[in-house]
């Protein structure tokens, strides 16, 4: 079977799993473990009166704190290609904040030139087929000297034992996670700090650098880890074809395997993030 295009695969996947994605990310953010995303917010220096664009905003993870920071007088616009994410972000938005959310493609922004004082993206640019175009569009809608920051996940130096056990215990019973045929080049670019910074320069940013953040997420028990992993998009899409009973059985098997080898928790799961910091 041919691999799908990114814009055919990801919007539906993220829409179907929006609520589970939000639950997991809310936990990680609340514990202060999402160092890359936190660094994105800090770099753009959100202050009252600023107008900020949140690219691939998902369920509003960065949009909400940014909107609080730019009040009064500012505004945050979040865009995403997944309708389910936009609906969730709108539904759960804290009342009174200067927030709007729109269904929009990062590669084709429907805003005039120089519309924003800053732009952010939390784990979004790795999905775009044409990274240079998406970055150039971001540069176009920013005011001169405005800041942009974007986080992307990268593989940690040493994968966690719990993740390896999860894949060994149930991986053969699941289809592999589908991959989009038109974003392999993007994945390679964002994982290499020098390449990521260079393509942002090519897209028109005057100054660029990429900072790597090592991260670790904490889960109270193997059951907690499996529950959160099952709802994360890359595992959820592999579980979708199974019946509820089959899913429950496989996830229970994985939980027991982790308990047998690592005990009953808590578990520390390694991660890493590259953060592009750029000036228009």
Coordinates of C-alpha atoms in Angstrom, one line a residue:
X1 CA 0.0 0.0 0.0
X2 CA 1.3 3.4 -0.9
X3 CA 2.2 5.8 1.9
X4 CA -0.3 8.6 2.3
X5 CA 0.4 12.3 2.0
X6 CA 0.9 14.2 5.2
X7 CA -2.1 16.4 4.7
X8 CA -4.3 13.3 4.2
X9 CA -2.9 11.4 7.2
X10 CA -2.4 13.8 10.1
X11 CA -5.5 16.0 10.2
X12 CA -7.8 13.1 10.7
X13 CA -5.4 11.2 13.0
X14 CA -5.1 14.2 15.3
X15 CA -8.8 15.0 15.2
X16 CA -9.8 11.5 16.3
X17 CA -7.3 11.6 19.1
X18 CA -7.5 15.2 20.2
X19 CA -8.9 14.7 23.6
X20 CA -6.4 12.0 24.6
X21 CA -3.6 14.1 23.2
X22 CA -4.7 17.0 25.3
X23 CA -4.9 15.0 28.5
X24 CA -1.4 13.7 28.1
X25 CA 0.1 17.0 27.2
X26 CA -1.7 18.9 29.9
X27 CA -0.2 16.5 32.5
X28 CA 3.3 17.0 31.1
X29 CA 2.9 20.7 31.0
X30 CA 1.5 20.9 34.5
X31 CA 4.5 19.0 35.9
X32 CA 6.9 21.4 34.2
X33 CA 8.4 18.6 32.1
X34 CA 7.8 20.0 28.6
X35 CA 11.1 22.1 28.7
X36 CA 11.1 22.7 24.9
X37 CA 7.6 24.1 24.8
X38 CA 8.2 26.2 27.9
X39 CA 11.3 27.6 26.2
X40 CA 9.3 28.5 23.1
X41 CA 7.0 30.7 25.2
X42 CA 9.9 32.4 27.0
X43 CA 11.8 33.2 23.8
X44 CA 9.1 35.2 22.2
X45 CA 8.7 37.3 25.4
X46 CA 4.9 37.6 25.4
X47 CA 3.9 40.9 27.0
X48 CA 0.7 42.9 27.1
X49 CA -0.3 44.3 23.7
X50 CA 1.5 41.8 21.5
X51 CA -0.2 39.9 18.7
X52 CA 1.1 36.3 18.5
X53 CA 0.5 33.5 16.0
X54 CA 0.4 29.9 17.3
X55 CA 1.2 27.6 14.4
X56 CA -0.1 24.0 14.6
X57 CA -1.8 25.1 17.8
X58 CA -3.4 21.7 18.6
X59 CA -5.8 22.0 21.6
X60 CA -4.4 25.4 22.6
X61 CA -1.6 24.2 24.8
X62 CA 0.6 27.3 24.1
X63 CA -2.2 29.5 23.0
X64 CA -3.8 29.8 26.4
X65 CA -0.8 30.9 28.4
X66 CA 0.3 33.2 25.6
X67 CA -3.2 34.9 25.6
X68 CA -2.9 35.4 29.4
X69 CA 0.5 37.0 29.0
X70 CA -0.5 39.4 26.2
X71 CA -3.6 40.7 28.0
X72 CA -4.7 43.4 28.0
X73 CA -4.5 44.8 24.5
X74 CA -2.9 41.8 22.8
X75 CA -4.3 38.8 20.9
X76 CA -3.4 35.2 20.0
X77 CA -4.4 33.5 16.9
X78 CA -4.1 29.7 16.8
X79 CA -4.1 27.7 13.5
X80 CA -4.2 24.0 12.8
X81 CA -5.2 21.6 10.0
X82 CA -7.0 19.2 12.3
X83 CA -10.6 20.2 12.8
X84 CA -10.9 18.2 16.0
X85 CA -8.0 20.1 17.5
X86 CA -9.5 23.5 16.6
X87 CA -12.9 22.4 18.0
X88 CA -11.3 21.3 21.3
X89 CA -9.2 24.5 21.6
X90 CA -12.3 26.6 21.1
X91 CA -14.4 24.6 23.5
X92 CA -12.0 24.7 26.4
X93 CA -10.7 28.2 25.9
X94 CA -10.7 30.1 29.2
X95 CA -13.4 32.9 29.1
X96 CA -12.3 36.4 28.5
X97 CA -9.0 35.7 26.8
X98 CA -8.1 37.4 23.5
X99 CA -8.1 34.1 21.5
X100 CA -9.2 33.0 18.1
X101 CA -8.7 29.7 16.4
X102 CA -8.8 29.0 12.6
X103 CA -8.5 25.9 10.4
X104 CA -5.5 26.8 8.3
X105 CA -2.4 25.4 6.5
X106 CA 1.0 26.5 7.8
X107 CA 2.3 26.5 4.2
X108 CA -0.5 28.9 3.1
X109 CA -1.2 31.5 5.8
X110 CA -4.2 33.7 5.1
X111 CA -2.8 36.8 6.8
X112 CA -1.4 40.0 5.4
X113 CA 2.3 40.7 5.5
X114 CA 3.7 41.8 8.9
X115 CA 0.5 40.9 10.9
X116 CA 2.1 39.6 14.0
X117 CA 4.6 40.6 16.7
X118 CA 5.8 37.0 17.3
X119 CA 5.1 33.4 16.2
X120 CA 5.4 30.1 18.0
X121 CA 4.9 26.4 17.3
X122 CA 4.8 23.5 19.7
X123 CA 5.8 20.3 17.9
X124 CA 4.3 21.2 14.6
X125 CA 6.9 21.9 11.9
X126 CA 8.0 18.3 11.8
X127 CA 4.7 17.4 10.0
X128 CA 4.9 19.9 7.1
X129 CA 5.8 18.5 3.7
X130 CA 7.6 21.7 2.6
X131 CA 9.5 23.1 5.6
X132 CA 11.1 26.0 3.8
X133 CA 7.7 27.2 2.5
X134 CA 6.1 27.0 6.0
X135 CA 9.0 28.9 7.5
X136 CA 8.9 31.5 4.7
X137 CA 5.2 32.0 5.2
X138 CA 5.8 32.5 9.0
X139 CA 8.5 35.0 8.2
X140 CA 6.2 36.9 5.8
X141 CA 3.5 37.5 8.4
X142 CA 5.9 38.7 11.1
X143 CA 6.9 42.3 11.6
X144 CA 10.5 43.2 11.1
X145 CA 12.7 42.0 14.1
X146 CA 9.9 39.9 15.5
X147 CA 10.8 36.7 17.2
X148 CA 9.7 33.1 16.3
X149 CA 10.3 29.9 18.2
X150 CA 9.3 26.4 17.3
X151 CA 9.8 23.1 19.1
X152 CA 10.1 19.7 17.4
X153 CA 10.6 16.3 19.1
X154 CA 13.8 14.4 18.4
X155 CA 15.0 11.0 19.5
X156 CA 16.8 10.9 22.9
X157 CA 20.3 9.4 23.1
X158 CA 19.1 6.4 25.0
X159 CA 15.4 5.3 24.6
X160 CA 13.7 4.3 27.8
X161 CA 13.4 0.7 28.9
X162 CA 9.6 1.0 29.3
X163 CA 9.2 2.1 25.7
X164 CA 11.3 -0.8 24.4
X165 CA 9.3 -3.3 26.5
X166 CA 6.0 -1.8 25.2
X167 CA 7.0 -2.3 21.6
X168 CA 8.5 -5.8 22.3
X169 CA 5.4 -7.0 24.1
X170 CA 2.7 -5.9 21.6
X171 CA 4.5 -4.5 18.5
X172 CA 4.1 -7.6 16.4
X173 CA 0.4 -7.7 17.0
X174 CA 0.0 -4.1 15.7
X175 CA 0.5 -2.6 12.2
X176 CA 3.4 -0.2 12.0
X177 CA 2.5 3.5 12.5
X178 CA 1.8 4.9 9.0
X179 CA 4.3 7.5 7.7
X180 CA 3.6 10.3 5.3
X181 CA 5.5 9.9 2.1
X182 CA 6.1 13.7 1.6
X183 CA 7.7 14.6 4.9
X184 CA 10.7 12.4 5.3
X185 CA 13.0 15.2 4.3
X186 CA 11.4 17.5 6.9
X187 CA 12.0 15.0 9.6
X188 CA 15.7 14.8 8.8
X189 CA 16.0 18.5 8.6
X190 CA 14.5 19.3 12.0
X191 CA 16.4 16.6 13.8
X192 CA 19.7 18.1 12.8
X193 CA 20.3 21.4 14.6
X194 CA 22.5 23.0 11.9
X195 CA 20.1 22.0 9.1
X196 CA 17.1 23.3 10.9
X197 CA 18.8 26.7 11.6
X198 CA 20.1 26.9 8.0
X199 CA 16.7 26.3 6.3
X200 CA 15.1 29.0 8.5
X201 CA 17.8 31.4 7.3
X202 CA 17.0 30.4 3.7
X203 CA 13.4 31.1 4.4
X204 CA 14.2 34.7 5.2
X205 CA 14.9 34.9 9.0
X206 CA 17.9 37.2 9.8
X207 CA 19.2 35.3 12.8
X208 CA 18.6 31.6 13.7
X209 CA 19.8 29.0 16.2
X210 CA 18.6 25.7 17.5
X211 CA 18.8 24.7 21.1
X212 CA 18.4 21.1 22.2
X213 CA 16.5 20.3 25.5
X214 CA 16.8 16.9 27.1
X215 CA 13.5 16.0 28.7
X216 CA 12.0 13.3 31.0
X217 CA 8.3 12.6 31.6
X218 CA 7.1 11.0 34.8
X219 CA 4.4 8.4 35.0
X220 CA 3.1 7.1 38.3
X221 CA 3.0 3.5 37.3
X222 CA 3.2 1.2 34.3
X223 CA -0.6 1.4 34.0
X224 CA -0.4 5.2 33.9
X225 CA 2.3 5.1 31.2
X226 CA 0.3 2.6 29.1
X227 CA -2.9 4.7 29.4
X228 CA -1.1 7.8 28.2
X229 CA 0.8 6.0 25.5
X230 CA -2.4 4.4 24.1
X231 CA -3.9 7.9 23.6
X232 CA -0.8 9.4 22.0
X233 CA -1.3 9.8 18.2
X234 CA 1.5 7.5 17.0
X235 CA 0.2 4.5 19.2
X236 CA -3.5 5.4 18.9
X237 CA -3.4 5.1 15.1
X238 CA -2.0 1.6 15.4
X239 CA -4.7 0.5 17.9
X240 CA -7.6 1.9 15.9
X241 CA -8.2 -1.2 13.8
X242 CA -8.6 -3.4 16.8
X243 CA -11.8 -4.1 18.7
X244 CA -12.1 -2.6 22.2
X245 CA -11.6 -6.1 23.6
X246 CA -8.4 -6.7 21.6
X247 CA -7.0 -3.3 22.5
X248 CA -7.7 -3.9 26.2
X249 CA -6.0 -7.3 26.1
X250 CA -2.9 -6.0 24.3
X251 CA -2.5 -3.0 26.6
X252 CA -2.9 -5.2 29.7
X253 CA -0.2 -7.5 28.3
X254 CA 2.1 -4.5 27.9
X255 CA 1.4 -3.2 31.4
X256 CA 2.2 -6.6 33.0
X257 CA 5.4 -6.9 31.0
X258 CA 6.6 -3.6 32.2
X259 CA 5.6 -4.4 35.8
X260 CA 7.5 -7.7 35.6
X261 CA 10.7 -6.1 34.4
X262 CA 10.7 -2.6 35.9
X263 CA 8.4 -2.9 38.9
X264 CA 5.3 -0.8 39.7
X265 CA 6.7 2.7 39.2
X266 CA 7.1 5.5 39.0
X267 CA 8.6 5.5 35.5
X268 CA 10.9 8.1 33.9
X269 CA 10.6 8.2 30.1
X270 CA 13.4 10.0 28.2
X271 CA 12.7 12.5 25.5
X272 CA 14.4 15.4 23.7
X273 CA 13.3 18.5 21.8
X274 CA 15.0 20.9 19.4
X275 CA 13.9 24.5 19.6
X276 CA 14.4 26.8 16.7
X277 CA 14.8 30.4 17.8
X278 CA 14.7 33.0 15.0
X279 CA 14.4 36.7 14.4
X280 CA 12.6 38.1 11.4

